[in-house]
């Protein structure tokens, strides 16, 4: 049976290529990062709180990713049409009323490229939240190496260690010197992920894996404490790889890393119990036979006992037919007159996360800020919480469930259920409410006599065939 695992890449990851730019001011000009709690940014290096998304209202704005896997799922929200191209196969004029913008689970295992293009008209927008990549392989185990592990990571150049309570593990390495690099050699892995910081004041960096180089950008108007700076799947676990990360921006621009994660296939070693498989099979067979015999014997005993009790009860009921009240038959529970329906508010299991019209008031910025908005460049402005204070969001790539579970609220039960009127026959055979007394009370002496008769019939001694039948009181 085929198994698969997946990794989620958040929209804030530099592995995505955004057109016309990664982050700016004004969704009509391109993409702008938005947080469900913080909203849009009003100052450089502000920490974002909540779920992040890239939002655009610019026709033709797009996002592209090259990945290794067997499936892709894009999450977000849109009140406009959009196109998706996967490996040159064009799917035009798509729309979505859920958080899944697009899904394809039938790709061949290998490297693929997707492009999501928005086509909003006046007053429409598209929000991109993340991409989930599926790989049809056995679920791997993840090994995470902190930036402080200098046995695994080899730093070259000018690096410093700093702390932030919101960065995973608190510690991170950063450099402001061009040419500073960090490298490692590893094997036995099918995928590698580099986690680090994206911030205003960070800039370009390169990642080289066995000589194949990628140029990326870790700049944003937000402070993002932990996101995927690099991801590569489809590695050969039998080969060794050299990973090298270098700061290629001008001096004074920062670059910071948090950790390196390796996804390694689970070891396929034989269990020690397999050495005794024959013995186990024999013992299991014996136990199974014993259990089966016990069940058969128990069933035969139960059936014989049940038949005996049934015969006694049938005989006793004939004798007592004129001495006790008629049997009461429990009626079926009445069905609801109409099916219970969930209101549209209750059925909405996923709250709206993105401000898809109206967004709210626009943010006014001065000419200098607008001029630099598209540059994604450095600056001296930092958050009041410090240069690396954290936004409360999860932006890292991670193993995750393929299904995005949302708890469905339980429907409120109906206030009351009315029963239909009973016919005369149903009234006779239906049990009376316990709080009402029957019309005629039976004397205690008669009740005692009835109980005596029942007890004598149940515990009846062995009858002597030569003796006369029992006599009853008239």
CSV table of C-alpha atoms in Angstrom, one decimal:
chain,number,residue,atom,x,y,z
A,1,UNK,CA,0.0,0.0,0.0
A,2,UNK,CA,1.4,3.4,-1.1
A,3,UNK,CA,2.2,5.9,1.7
A,4,UNK,CA,3.0,9.5,1.5
A,5,UNK,CA,4.1,12.5,3.6
A,6,UNK,CA,3.9,16.2,3.1
A,7,UNK,CA,5.6,19.4,3.9
A,8,UNK,CA,3.9,22.8,4.3
A,9,UNK,CA,5.7,25.9,2.9
A,10,UNK,CA,4.2,29.2,4.3
A,11,UNK,CA,3.6,32.1,2.0
A,12,UNK,CA,6.4,34.1,3.8
A,13,UNK,CA,9.1,31.7,2.6
A,14,UNK,CA,11.6,33.1,0.1
A,15,UNK,CA,11.4,29.9,-1.9
A,16,UNK,CA,8.3,31.4,-3.5
A,17,UNK,CA,8.9,33.8,-6.4
A,18,UNK,CA,6.3,36.6,-6.4
A,19,UNK,CA,5.5,38.9,-9.3
A,20,UNK,CA,5.8,41.9,-9.4
A,21,UNK,CA,7.4,41.7,-6.0
A,22,UNK,CA,7.4,39.8,-2.7
A,23,UNK,CA,6.1,42.5,-0.3
A,24,UNK,CA,5.0,46.1,-0.9
A,25,UNK,CA,2.4,48.7,0.1
A,26,UNK,CA,-1.0,48.6,-1.6
A,27,UNK,CA,-2.5,45.4,-2.9
A,28,UNK,CA,-3.4,47.2,-6.2
A,29,UNK,CA,0.4,47.5,-6.9
A,30,UNK,CA,1.3,43.8,-6.3
A,31,UNK,CA,1.5,41.5,-3.3
A,32,UNK,CA,1.2,42.7,0.3
A,33,UNK,CA,1.6,40.6,3.4
A,34,UNK,CA,-1.3,40.6,5.9
A,35,UNK,CA,-1.8,38.9,9.3
A,36,UNK,CA,-5.1,37.8,10.7
A,37,UNK,CA,-4.5,39.6,14.0
A,38,UNK,CA,-2.1,42.5,13.1
A,39,UNK,CA,-3.6,43.3,9.7
A,40,UNK,CA,-1.3,45.2,7.3
A,41,UNK,CA,2.0,46.7,8.3
A,42,UNK,CA,2.4,50.3,9.3
A,43,UNK,CA,6.1,50.4,10.2
A,44,UNK,CA,9.2,48.5,9.2
A,45,UNK,CA,10.2,45.3,11.1
A,46,UNK,CA,6.8,45.1,12.9
A,47,UNK,CA,6.2,41.5,14.2
A,48,UNK,CA,3.1,39.9,12.6
A,49,UNK,CA,0.6,38.1,14.8
A,50,UNK,CA,-1.8,35.4,13.5
A,51,UNK,CA,-2.1,33.6,10.2
A,52,UNK,CA,-0.2,35.2,7.4
A,53,UNK,CA,-1.2,35.6,3.7
A,54,UNK,CA,0.0,37.4,0.6
A,55,UNK,CA,-2.9,39.4,-0.8
A,56,UNK,CA,-3.2,41.1,-4.2
A,57,UNK,CA,-5.8,42.9,-6.2
A,58,UNK,CA,-3.5,43.4,-9.2
A,59,UNK,CA,-4.5,41.6,-12.4
A,60,UNK,CA,-1.7,39.3,-13.5
A,61,UNK,CA,0.1,39.1,-10.1
A,62,UNK,CA,1.4,35.6,-9.6
A,63,UNK,CA,3.4,33.3,-7.4
A,64,UNK,CA,5.7,30.5,-8.6
A,65,UNK,CA,7.4,27.5,-6.9
A,66,UNK,CA,9.5,24.7,-8.2
A,67,UNK,CA,9.3,21.6,-6.0
A,68,UNK,CA,9.9,17.9,-5.8
A,69,UNK,CA,7.0,15.7,-5.1
A,70,UNK,CA,3.9,13.8,-6.3
A,71,UNK,CA,1.2,16.4,-5.4
A,72,UNK,CA,0.6,20.0,-4.6
A,73,UNK,CA,-2.2,21.8,-2.7
A,74,UNK,CA,-2.6,25.6,-2.6
A,75,UNK,CA,-4.4,27.2,0.3
A,76,UNK,CA,-5.9,30.7,0.6
A,77,UNK,CA,-9.0,32.5,-0.4
A,78,UNK,CA,-10.3,34.3,-3.5
A,79,UNK,CA,-13.3,36.2,-4.6
A,80,UNK,CA,-11.9,36.4,-8.1
A,81,UNK,CA,-11.0,34.0,-10.9
A,82,UNK,CA,-7.4,32.7,-11.2
A,83,UNK,CA,-5.3,30.5,-13.3
A,84,UNK,CA,-2.9,27.6,-12.3
A,85,UNK,CA,-0.2,26.3,-14.5
A,86,UNK,CA,1.6,23.1,-13.5
A,87,UNK,CA,4.5,21.9,-15.7
A,88,UNK,CA,3.0,24.0,-18.6
A,89,UNK,CA,-0.5,22.5,-18.3
A,90,UNK,CA,-2.8,25.5,-18.1
A,91,UNK,CA,-6.0,25.5,-16.0
A,92,UNK,CA,-7.8,28.8,-16.7
A,93,UNK,CA,-10.6,30.7,-15.0
A,94,UNK,CA,-10.7,28.7,-11.7
A,95,UNK,CA,-12.6,29.8,-8.6
A,96,UNK,CA,-12.9,28.5,-5.1
A,97,UNK,CA,-15.4,28.9,-2.3
A,98,UNK,CA,-13.2,27.1,0.3
A,99,UNK,CA,-9.6,27.5,1.6
A,100,UNK,CA,-8.3,25.1,-1.0
A,101,UNK,CA,-7.5,27.1,-4.1
A,102,UNK,CA,-6.1,24.2,-6.1
A,103,UNK,CA,-5.1,20.6,-5.6
A,104,UNK,CA,-3.4,17.9,-7.7
A,105,UNK,CA,-2.4,14.6,-6.2
A,106,UNK,CA,-1.6,12.6,-9.4
A,107,UNK,CA,1.7,14.1,-10.4
A,108,UNK,CA,4.6,11.7,-11.3
A,109,UNK,CA,7.4,11.7,-8.7
A,110,UNK,CA,9.9,14.3,-9.7
A,111,UNK,CA,10.5,18.0,-10.0
A,112,UNK,CA,7.5,20.2,-10.9
A,113,UNK,CA,6.7,23.9,-11.3
A,114,UNK,CA,3.4,25.7,-10.5
A,115,UNK,CA,2.3,29.2,-11.1
A,116,UNK,CA,-0.8,30.8,-9.6
A,117,UNK,CA,-2.0,33.9,-11.4
A,118,UNK,CA,-4.7,36.2,-10.0
A,119,UNK,CA,-7.3,37.9,-12.2
A,120,UNK,CA,-9.2,40.3,-10.0
A,121,UNK,CA,-11.5,42.9,-11.3
A,122,UNK,CA,-12.6,46.0,-9.5
A,123,UNK,CA,-13.1,45.3,-5.8
A,124,UNK,CA,-11.8,41.7,-6.0
A,125,UNK,CA,-8.7,40.1,-4.4
A,126,UNK,CA,-6.8,36.8,-4.0
A,127,UNK,CA,-5.0,35.7,-0.8
A,128,UNK,CA,-2.3,33.0,-0.9
A,129,UNK,CA,-1.6,31.3,2.5
A,130,UNK,CA,0.6,28.3,1.8
A,131,UNK,CA,1.5,25.3,-0.4
A,132,UNK,CA,1.4,21.7,0.8
A,133,UNK,CA,3.8,19.4,-1.1
A,134,UNK,CA,3.1,15.7,-1.1
A,135,UNK,CA,5.7,13.0,-1.7
A,136,UNK,CA,4.6,9.4,-2.2
A,137,UNK,CA,7.3,7.8,-0.1
A,138,UNK,CA,7.4,6.2,3.3
A,139,UNK,CA,7.0,8.7,6.1
A,140,UNK,CA,10.6,9.8,7.0
A,141,UNK,CA,12.0,10.7,10.4
A,142,UNK,CA,13.2,14.3,10.9
A,143,UNK,CA,16.5,15.2,12.4
A,144,UNK,CA,16.8,18.9,13.4
A,145,UNK,CA,20.2,20.5,13.9
A,146,UNK,CA,20.3,23.8,15.8
A,147,UNK,CA,22.4,26.8,14.5
A,148,UNK,CA,24.4,26.3,17.7
A,149,UNK,CA,25.5,22.8,16.7
A,150,UNK,CA,29.0,23.7,15.5
A,151,UNK,CA,29.8,19.9,15.1
A,152,UNK,CA,27.3,19.7,12.3
A,153,UNK,CA,27.6,23.3,11.0
A,154,UNK,CA,30.9,24.9,10.0
A,155,UNK,CA,30.8,28.7,10.1
A,156,UNK,CA,33.2,30.8,8.0
A,157,UNK,CA,33.6,34.6,8.3
A,158,UNK,CA,32.0,36.9,10.8
A,159,UNK,CA,29.1,35.4,12.6
A,160,UNK,CA,27.4,36.4,15.9
A,161,UNK,CA,25.1,34.5,18.2
A,162,UNK,CA,22.0,36.3,19.5
A,163,UNK,CA,18.8,35.2,21.4
A,164,UNK,CA,15.1,35.8,21.0
A,165,UNK,CA,12.6,34.0,23.1
A,166,UNK,CA,10.3,33.6,20.2
A,167,UNK,CA,12.8,32.0,17.8
A,168,UNK,CA,12.7,28.2,18.1
A,169,UNK,CA,15.4,27.3,20.5
A,170,UNK,CA,15.9,31.0,21.4
A,171,UNK,CA,19.3,31.1,19.8
A,172,UNK,CA,20.2,32.1,16.2
A,173,UNK,CA,23.3,32.9,14.2
A,174,UNK,CA,23.5,36.1,12.1
A,175,UNK,CA,26.1,37.9,10.0
A,176,UNK,CA,26.4,41.4,8.5
A,177,UNK,CA,29.5,40.7,6.4
A,178,UNK,CA,29.3,39.8,2.8
A,179,UNK,CA,30.9,36.5,2.0
A,180,UNK,CA,30.3,34.9,5.4
A,181,UNK,CA,29.1,31.4,5.0
A,182,UNK,CA,28.0,28.2,6.8
A,183,UNK,CA,28.3,24.7,5.4
A,184,UNK,CA,27.6,21.1,6.3
A,185,UNK,CA,28.0,17.6,4.8
A,186,UNK,CA,25.3,15.0,5.2
A,187,UNK,CA,23.9,11.8,3.8
A,188,UNK,CA,21.1,9.3,4.3
A,189,UNK,CA,18.4,12.0,3.6
A,190,UNK,CA,15.6,12.4,1.1
A,191,UNK,CA,15.0,16.1,1.8
A,192,UNK,CA,16.7,19.1,3.4
A,193,UNK,CA,15.2,22.3,4.9
A,194,UNK,CA,16.9,25.5,6.1
A,195,UNK,CA,15.0,27.6,8.6
A,196,UNK,CA,15.8,31.2,9.4
A,197,UNK,CA,14.7,34.8,9.8
A,198,UNK,CA,13.1,37.1,7.3
A,199,UNK,CA,13.2,40.8,8.3
A,200,UNK,CA,13.6,44.4,7.1
A,201,UNK,CA,17.3,44.9,6.9
A,202,UNK,CA,18.0,41.3,5.7
A,203,UNK,CA,19.0,40.9,2.1
A,204,UNK,CA,20.3,38.4,-0.5
A,205,UNK,CA,21.9,35.0,0.2
A,206,UNK,CA,22.8,32.0,-1.9
A,207,UNK,CA,22.3,28.3,-1.2
A,208,UNK,CA,24.5,25.7,-2.9
A,209,UNK,CA,23.7,22.0,-2.8
A,210,UNK,CA,26.4,19.9,-4.5
A,211,UNK,CA,27.2,22.8,-6.7
A,212,UNK,CA,23.7,23.7,-7.7
A,213,UNK,CA,23.2,27.3,-6.6
A,214,UNK,CA,20.0,29.2,-5.7
A,215,UNK,CA,19.9,33.0,-5.2
A,216,UNK,CA,17.2,34.0,-2.6
A,217,UNK,CA,16.1,37.1,-0.7
A,218,UNK,CA,15.4,37.3,3.1
A,219,UNK,CA,14.0,40.8,3.1
A,220,UNK,CA,10.5,41.9,4.1
A,221,UNK,CA,8.8,44.8,5.7
A,222,UNK,CA,7.7,42.5,8.5
A,223,UNK,CA,9.8,40.7,11.1
A,224,UNK,CA,9.3,37.0,10.5
A,225,UNK,CA,11.2,34.9,13.1
A,226,UNK,CA,11.1,31.5,11.6
A,227,UNK,CA,10.4,30.5,8.0
A,228,UNK,CA,11.8,28.2,5.3
A,229,UNK,CA,14.8,29.8,3.7
A,230,UNK,CA,15.5,26.8,1.5
A,231,UNK,CA,13.9,23.5,0.6
A,232,UNK,CA,15.1,20.6,-1.6
A,233,UNK,CA,13.4,17.2,-2.0
A,234,UNK,CA,14.2,14.2,-4.1
A,235,UNK,CA,17.6,13.6,-2.6
A,236,UNK,CA,19.3,10.2,-2.9
A,237,UNK,CA,19.7,8.7,0.6
A,238,UNK,CA,22.7,6.7,-0.6
A,239,UNK,CA,24.7,9.8,-1.5
A,240,UNK,CA,26.4,12.5,0.4
A,241,UNK,CA,25.6,16.2,-0.1
A,242,UNK,CA,27.4,19.4,0.6
A,243,UNK,CA,25.2,22.3,1.7
A,244,UNK,CA,26.7,25.8,1.7
A,245,UNK,CA,24.8,29.0,2.6
A,246,UNK,CA,26.5,32.4,2.0
A,247,UNK,CA,25.6,36.0,2.7
A,248,UNK,CA,26.0,37.8,-0.7
A,249,UNK,CA,24.5,41.2,0.1
A,250,UNK,CA,26.4,44.3,1.0
A,251,UNK,CA,28.0,44.7,4.4
A,252,UNK,CA,25.5,45.9,7.0
A,253,UNK,CA,22.7,43.8,5.6
A,254,UNK,CA,21.8,40.9,7.9
A,255,UNK,CA,21.4,37.2,7.3
A,256,UNK,CA,20.2,34.9,10.0
A,257,UNK,CA,19.7,31.1,10.4
A,258,UNK,CA,17.9,29.0,13.0
A,259,UNK,CA,18.3,25.4,12.0
A,260,UNK,CA,18.8,22.7,9.4
A,261,UNK,CA,16.3,19.8,9.1
A,262,UNK,CA,17.0,16.5,7.4
A,263,UNK,CA,14.2,14.1,6.4
A,264,UNK,CA,15.6,10.6,6.6
A,265,UNK,CA,14.0,7.3,5.5
A,266,UNK,CA,13.0,5.1,8.4
A,267,UNK,CA,15.5,2.2,9.0
A,268,UNK,CA,14.3,-1.1,7.5
A,269,UNK,CA,15.8,-3.5,10.0
A,270,UNK,CA,14.3,-6.9,10.9
A,271,UNK,CA,12.6,-7.1,14.3
A,272,UNK,CA,14.4,-9.5,16.8
A,273,UNK,CA,11.1,-11.3,17.2
A,274,UNK,CA,11.3,-12.5,13.6
A,275,UNK,CA,14.0,-15.0,14.6
A,276,UNK,CA,11.4,-16.9,16.6
A,277,UNK,CA,8.6,-16.6,14.0
A,278,UNK,CA,8.0,-20.3,13.8
A,279,UNK,CA,7.6,-20.7,17.6
A,280,UNK,CA,5.3,-17.7,17.7
A,281,UNK,CA,3.1,-19.2,14.9
A,282,UNK,CA,2.8,-22.5,16.7
A,283,UNK,CA,1.9,-20.9,20.1
A,284,UNK,CA,-0.6,-18.6,18.4
A,285,UNK,CA,-2.3,-21.5,16.7
A,286,UNK,CA,-2.6,-23.5,19.9
A,287,UNK,CA,-4.0,-20.5,21.8
A,288,UNK,CA,-6.5,-19.9,18.9
A,289,UNK,CA,-7.8,-23.5,19.1
A,290,UNK,CA,-8.2,-23.3,22.9
A,291,UNK,CA,-10.1,-20.0,22.6
A,292,UNK,CA,-12.3,-21.4,19.9
A,293,UNK,CA,-13.2,-24.5,21.9
A,294,UNK,CA,-14.0,-22.4,24.9
A,295,UNK,CA,-16.3,-20.2,22.9
A,296,UNK,CA,-18.1,-23.3,21.4
A,297,UNK,CA,-18.6,-24.9,24.9
A,298,UNK,CA,-19.8,-21.6,26.3
A,299,UNK,CA,-22.3,-21.1,23.5
A,300,UNK,CA,-23.7,-24.7,23.9
A,301,UNK,CA,-24.1,-24.2,27.7
A,302,UNK,CA,-25.8,-20.8,27.2
A,303,UNK,CA,-28.2,-22.1,24.6
A,304,UNK,CA,-29.2,-25.1,26.8
A,305,UNK,CA,-29.8,-22.8,29.8
A,306,UNK,CA,-31.7,-20.4,27.6
A,307,UNK,CA,-34.0,-23.1,26.3
A,308,UNK,CA,-34.7,-24.4,29.8
A,309,UNK,CA,-35.6,-20.9,31.1
A,310,UNK,CA,-37.8,-20.2,28.1
A,311,UNK,CA,-39.8,-23.4,28.7
A,312,UNK,CA,-40.3,-22.6,32.4
A,313,UNK,CA,-41.3,-19.0,31.6
A,314,UNK,CA,-43.8,-20.1,28.9
A,315,UNK,CA,-45.4,-22.6,31.3
A,316,UNK,CA,-45.6,-20.1,34.1
A,317,UNK,CA,-47.1,-17.4,31.9
A,318,UNK,CA,-49.9,-19.8,31.0
A,319,UNK,CA,-50.6,-20.5,34.6
A,320,UNK,CA,-50.5,-16.8,35.6
A,321,UNK,CA,-52.4,-15.4,32.6
A,322,UNK,CA,-55.4,-14.6,34.7
A,323,UNK,CA,-53.6,-13.5,37.8
A,324,UNK,CA,-51.4,-10.5,36.7
A,325,UNK,CA,-51.9,-7.4,34.7
A,326,UNK,CA,-51.6,-7.5,30.9
A,327,UNK,CA,-48.1,-6.9,29.5
A,328,UNK,CA,-47.1,-3.4,28.6
A,329,UNK,CA,-45.5,-2.8,25.2
A,330,UNK,CA,-43.0,0.0,24.9
A,331,UNK,CA,-43.8,2.2,21.9
A,332,UNK,CA,-41.2,3.3,19.4
A,333,UNK,CA,-39.7,6.8,19.9
A,334,UNK,CA,-41.6,9.3,17.8
A,335,UNK,CA,-39.6,10.7,14.9
A,336,UNK,CA,-39.1,14.4,14.5
A,337,UNK,CA,-41.7,16.1,12.4
A,338,UNK,CA,-39.1,17.7,10.2
A,339,UNK,CA,-35.3,17.0,9.9
A,340,UNK,CA,-33.1,19.1,12.0
A,341,UNK,CA,-31.0,21.5,9.9
A,342,UNK,CA,-27.8,23.3,10.8
A,343,UNK,CA,-27.8,27.0,10.3
A,344,UNK,CA,-25.4,28.5,7.8
A,345,UNK,CA,-23.5,30.2,10.6
A,346,UNK,CA,-23.0,26.9,12.4
A,347,UNK,CA,-22.1,25.1,9.2
A,348,UNK,CA,-19.2,27.5,8.6
A,349,UNK,CA,-16.4,25.5,10.1
A,350,UNK,CA,-13.6,27.8,9.0
A,351,UNK,CA,-13.7,31.4,10.0
A,352,UNK,CA,-12.9,34.0,7.4
A,353,UNK,CA,-9.2,34.8,7.7
A,354,UNK,CA,-8.6,37.2,4.8
A,355,UNK,CA,-10.3,40.6,4.5
A,356,UNK,CA,-11.7,40.0,1.0
A,357,UNK,CA,-13.6,43.3,0.4
A,358,UNK,CA,-13.9,45.4,2.2
A,359,UNK,CA,-10.4,45.3,3.5
A,360,UNK,CA,-10.7,48.5,5.6
A,361,UNK,CA,-9.1,51.9,5.3
A,362,UNK,CA,-6.0,52.1,3.2
A,363,UNK,CA,-2.6,52.9,4.8
A,364,UNK,CA,-1.2,56.2,3.9
A,365,UNK,CA,2.6,56.3,3.4
A,366,UNK,CA,4.9,59.1,2.5
A,367,UNK,CA,6.8,59.4,-0.8
A,368,UNK,CA,10.0,58.0,0.6
A,369,UNK,CA,8.4,54.9,2.0
A,370,UNK,CA,6.5,54.2,-1.3
A,371,UNK,CA,9.7,54.7,-3.3
A,372,UNK,CA,11.4,51.9,-1.3
A,373,UNK,CA,8.3,49.7,-0.9
A,374,UNK,CA,9.1,47.6,-3.9
A,375,UNK,CA,12.8,47.4,-3.3
A,376,UNK,CA,12.6,44.9,-0.4
A,377,UNK,CA,15.7,46.5,0.8
A,378,UNK,CA,17.5,47.3,4.1
A,379,UNK,CA,16.8,50.0,6.6
A,380,UNK,CA,17.7,51.2,10.0
A,381,UNK,CA,14.2,51.0,11.4
A,382,UNK,CA,13.5,48.1,13.8
A,383,UNK,CA,10.6,47.0,15.9
A,384,UNK,CA,10.2,48.4,19.4
A,385,UNK,CA,10.5,44.8,20.6
A,386,UNK,CA,14.0,44.5,19.2
A,387,UNK,CA,15.4,43.6,15.8
A,388,UNK,CA,14.4,40.0,16.1
A,389,UNK,CA,11.2,40.0,18.1
A,390,UNK,CA,8.8,37.3,17.0
A,391,UNK,CA,5.4,37.2,15.4
A,392,UNK,CA,3.1,34.6,16.8
A,393,UNK,CA,2.7,32.5,13.7
A,394,UNK,CA,3.9,29.2,12.3
A,395,UNK,CA,5.8,29.8,9.1
A,396,UNK,CA,8.2,26.9,9.0
A,397,UNK,CA,8.1,23.9,6.8
A,398,UNK,CA,7.0,20.9,8.7
A,399,UNK,CA,5.6,17.4,8.5
A,400,UNK,CA,1.8,17.9,8.7
A,401,UNK,CA,-1.4,16.1,8.1
A,402,UNK,CA,-2.7,16.1,4.6
A,403,UNK,CA,-6.1,17.0,5.9
A,404,UNK,CA,-6.6,20.5,7.4
A,405,UNK,CA,-8.9,19.5,10.3
A,406,UNK,CA,-11.5,21.9,11.6
A,407,UNK,CA,-13.7,21.1,14.5
A,408,UNK,CA,-17.4,21.1,13.5
A,409,UNK,CA,-19.6,22.6,16.3
A,410,UNK,CA,-22.3,20.4,17.6
A,411,UNK,CA,-25.8,21.4,16.6
A,412,UNK,CA,-28.1,22.7,19.3
A,413,UNK,CA,-30.7,20.1,20.1
A,414,UNK,CA,-34.4,21.1,19.5
A,415,UNK,CA,-36.2,22.7,22.4
A,416,UNK,CA,-39.0,20.2,22.5
A,417,UNK,CA,-40.2,17.2,20.6
A,418,UNK,CA,-44.0,16.6,20.4
A,419,UNK,CA,-45.4,13.1,20.1
A,420,UNK,CA,-48.3,12.3,17.8
A,421,UNK,CA,-51.6,11.3,19.5
A,422,UNK,CA,-51.9,7.6,20.3
A,423,UNK,CA,-54.7,5.4,19.0
A,424,UNK,CA,-56.9,3.5,21.5
A,425,UNK,CA,-54.9,0.3,20.9
A,426,UNK,CA,-51.6,2.0,21.4
A,427,UNK,CA,-52.9,3.7,24.5
A,428,UNK,CA,-53.9,0.3,26.0
A,429,UNK,CA,-50.5,-1.3,25.3
A,430,UNK,CA,-48.4,1.7,26.1
A,431,UNK,CA,-46.9,1.9,29.6
A,432,UNK,CA,-48.5,4.4,31.9
A,433,UNK,CA,-46.4,7.3,33.3
A,434,UNK,CA,-44.6,6.2,36.5
A,435,UNK,CA,-46.1,9.1,38.4
A,436,UNK,CA,-49.7,7.9,37.8
A,437,UNK,CA,-51.4,5.1,39.7
A,438,UNK,CA,-53.6,2.6,37.9
A,439,UNK,CA,-57.3,2.9,38.5
A,440,UNK,CA,-57.5,-0.1,40.8
A,441,UNK,CA,-55.0,-1.0,43.5
A,442,UNK,CA,-54.2,-4.7,44.1
A,443,UNK,CA,-54.2,-5.6,47.8
A,444,UNK,CA,-50.8,-6.4,49.4
A,445,UNK,CA,-51.9,-10.0,50.2
A,446,UNK,CA,-52.6,-10.6,46.5
A,447,UNK,CA,-49.2,-9.3,45.5
A,448,UNK,CA,-47.5,-11.5,48.0
A,449,UNK,CA,-49.5,-14.5,46.7
A,450,UNK,CA,-48.5,-13.8,43.1
A,451,UNK,CA,-44.8,-13.5,44.1
A,452,UNK,CA,-45.1,-16.8,46.0
A,453,UNK,CA,-46.5,-18.5,42.9
A,454,UNK,CA,-43.8,-17.1,40.7
A,455,UNK,CA,-41.0,-18.1,43.1
A,456,UNK,CA,-42.5,-21.6,43.4
A,457,UNK,CA,-42.7,-22.0,39.6
A,458,UNK,CA,-39.1,-20.9,39.0
A,459,UNK,CA,-37.6,-23.0,41.8
A,460,UNK,CA,-39.9,-26.0,41.2
A,461,UNK,CA,-38.6,-29.2,42.8
A,462,UNK,CA,-38.3,-32.4,40.8
A,463,UNK,CA,-41.9,-33.7,40.4
A,464,UNK,CA,-42.8,-37.2,41.5
A,465,UNK,CA,-44.9,-38.7,38.7
A,466,UNK,CA,-46.9,-40.8,41.1
A,467,UNK,CA,-48.1,-37.8,43.2
A,468,UNK,CA,-51.3,-35.9,42.4
A,469,UNK,CA,-51.1,-32.4,40.8
A,470,UNK,CA,-50.8,-29.4,43.2
A,471,UNK,CA,-54.0,-27.9,44.6
A,472,UNK,CA,-54.6,-24.1,44.4
A,473,UNK,CA,-56.7,-21.9,46.6
A,474,UNK,CA,-60.0,-20.8,45.1
